[in-house]
Short mmCIF file of C-alpha atoms in Angstrom, two decimals:
data_model
loop_
_atom_site.label_atom_id
_atom_site.label_comp_id
_atom_site.label_asym_id
_atom_site.label_seq_id
_atom_site.Cartn_x
_atom_site.Cartn_y
_atom_site.Cartn_z
CA ASN V 1 0.00 0.00 0.00
CA GLN V 2 2.94 2.34 0.45
CA LEU V 3 5.71 3.37 -1.91
CA ILE V 4 8.90 4.89 -0.49
CA PHE V 5 11.16 6.67 -2.97
CA SER V 6 14.08 9.05 -3.10
CA THR V 7 14.46 12.09 -5.33
CA GLU V 8 17.51 13.66 -6.91
CA SER V 9 18.57 16.66 -8.94
CA LYS V 10 17.04 16.95 -12.42
CA SER V 11 20.49 17.60 -13.86
CA GLY V 12 22.18 14.88 -11.82
CA ASP V 13 24.57 17.46 -10.36
CA LEU V 14 24.89 18.16 -6.67
CA GLU V 15 23.49 21.69 -6.86
CA ASN V 16 20.92 21.75 -4.08
CA LEU V 17 20.62 19.18 -1.29
CA ASP V 18 16.88 19.89 -1.07
CA ASP V 19 16.58 17.86 -4.29
CA TYR V 20 17.68 14.71 -2.41
CA GLU V 21 15.00 13.56 0.01
CA LEU V 22 12.79 10.58 0.85
CA PHE V 23 9.05 10.57 0.18
CA SER V 24 6.17 8.15 0.70
CA LEU V 25 3.04 7.68 -1.37
CA ASN V 26 -0.13 5.90 -0.27
CA LEU V 27 -0.89 3.66 -3.27
CA SER V 28 -4.38 2.75 -2.03
CA ASP V 29 -5.56 6.37 -2.33
CA PRO V 30 -5.73 7.58 -5.96
CA SER V 31 -5.84 11.22 -4.83
CA ALA V 32 -2.84 10.91 -2.48
CA ARG V 33 0.11 13.21 -2.95
CA PRO V 34 3.68 12.31 -1.98
CA ARG V 35 4.53 13.01 1.67
CA ARG V 36 8.04 14.23 2.42
CA LEU V 37 9.77 12.04 5.02
CA THR V 38 13.17 13.73 5.33
CA THR V 39 14.46 17.27 5.45
CA ASN V 40 18.21 17.14 5.92
CA ARG V 41 21.58 17.92 4.36
CA ALA V 42 22.38 14.43 3.03
CA ILE V 43 21.86 12.10 0.10
CA GLU V 44 20.09 8.91 1.12
CA ARG V 45 21.07 5.76 -0.79
CA THR V 46 20.60 1.97 -0.61
CA LEU V 47 16.99 2.06 0.59
CA LYS V 48 15.72 -1.14 2.25
CA TRP V 49 12.30 -1.71 3.83
CA CYS V 50 11.81 -3.56 7.14
CA ASP V 51 8.51 -3.56 9.05
CA GLU V 52 7.45 0.10 9.36
CA SER V 53 10.94 1.51 8.79
CA ILE V 54 13.06 2.38 5.80
CA PHE V 55 16.80 1.85 6.20
CA PHE V 56 19.33 3.80 4.15
CA MET V 57 22.99 4.73 3.82
CA VAL V 58 24.63 8.13 3.82
CA SER V 59 28.21 7.93 2.59
CA GLY V 60 30.39 10.97 2.05
CA GLU V 61 27.49 13.05 0.78
CA GLY V 62 26.16 15.12 3.61
CA SER V 63 25.02 14.65 7.17
CA ILE V 64 21.75 13.74 8.84
CA GLU V 65 22.96 15.27 12.10
CA GLY V 66 23.40 18.86 10.86
CA GLU V 67 25.02 20.97 8.18
CA TYR V 68 26.57 19.36 5.10
CA ARG V 69 29.92 17.66 5.61
CA ASP V 70 31.66 14.74 4.02
CA THR V 71 31.42 11.80 6.39
CA GLN V 72 32.31 8.15 6.43
CA GLY V 73 29.51 5.75 5.54
CA ARG V 74 26.67 5.57 8.03
CA VAL V 75 23.43 3.60 8.21
CA TYR V 76 20.12 5.03 9.44
CA SER V 77 16.53 3.96 9.83
CA LEU V 78 13.47 6.16 9.51
CA ASP V 79 10.22 5.10 11.19
CA THR V 80 7.58 5.91 8.57
CA ARG V 81 4.88 6.37 11.23
CA THR V 82 6.75 8.91 13.37
CA ASN V 83 9.45 10.22 10.97
CA GLN V 84 12.04 9.54 13.69
CA ILE V 85 15.54 8.83 12.35
CA GLN V 86 17.95 6.54 14.21
CA ARG V 87 21.64 6.09 13.44
CA TRP V 88 22.83 2.47 13.70
CA ALA V 89 26.35 1.52 14.87
CA ALA V 90 26.89 5.10 16.04
CA GLU V 91 29.82 3.98 18.23
CA PHE V 92 31.69 2.47 15.28
CA PRO V 93 34.41 4.98 14.31
CA GLY V 94 34.98 3.62 10.80
CA HIS V 95 33.24 3.57 7.44
CA VAL V 96 30.06 1.49 7.07
CA LYS V 97 30.24 0.00 3.57
CA GLU V 98 27.09 -2.15 3.48
CA PHE V 99 24.29 -3.46 5.64
CA ASP V 100 21.64 -6.14 5.55
CA PHE V 101 19.01 -7.58 7.86
CA LEU V 102 19.54 -10.59 10.12
CA ASP V 103 16.52 -12.89 10.04
CA ARG V 104 14.47 -10.29 8.09
CA GLY V 105 15.28 -7.64 10.68
CA ARG V 106 14.10 -9.62 13.71
CA GLN V 107 17.71 -10.16 14.85
CA GLY V 108 18.99 -6.68 13.95
CA LEU V 109 21.46 -5.65 11.26
CA LEU V 110 24.61 -7.09 9.80
CA ILE V 111 26.97 -4.22 9.06
CA VAL V 112 30.10 -4.46 6.92
CA GLY V 113 32.53 -1.76 7.89
CA GLN V 114 36.11 -0.67 7.41
CA TRP V 115 38.15 0.78 10.24
#
């Protein structure tokens, strides 16, 4: 019933970070308009759905926590009901390269990182 998608710049250039956000669309309502889920200074990539949350990576292209800055790879989840964002493996000082779900998310995340 719900589509989650990311947007990007029309030109493909990194001109305005407002062009790069996550949206949801209620597919069961023909009159529904996209609802903006994020408003931040980052480019969200590698979207994966689990329960009521969308997981994504931010890698060297902005920051969820504040103003734009190049950062090492990080993984976040966004609860689509509350719009709350959580950073996973926040204590890990290195670069998160990839992530996947353990037992479809019931056992947490498997994170591949480089220190």
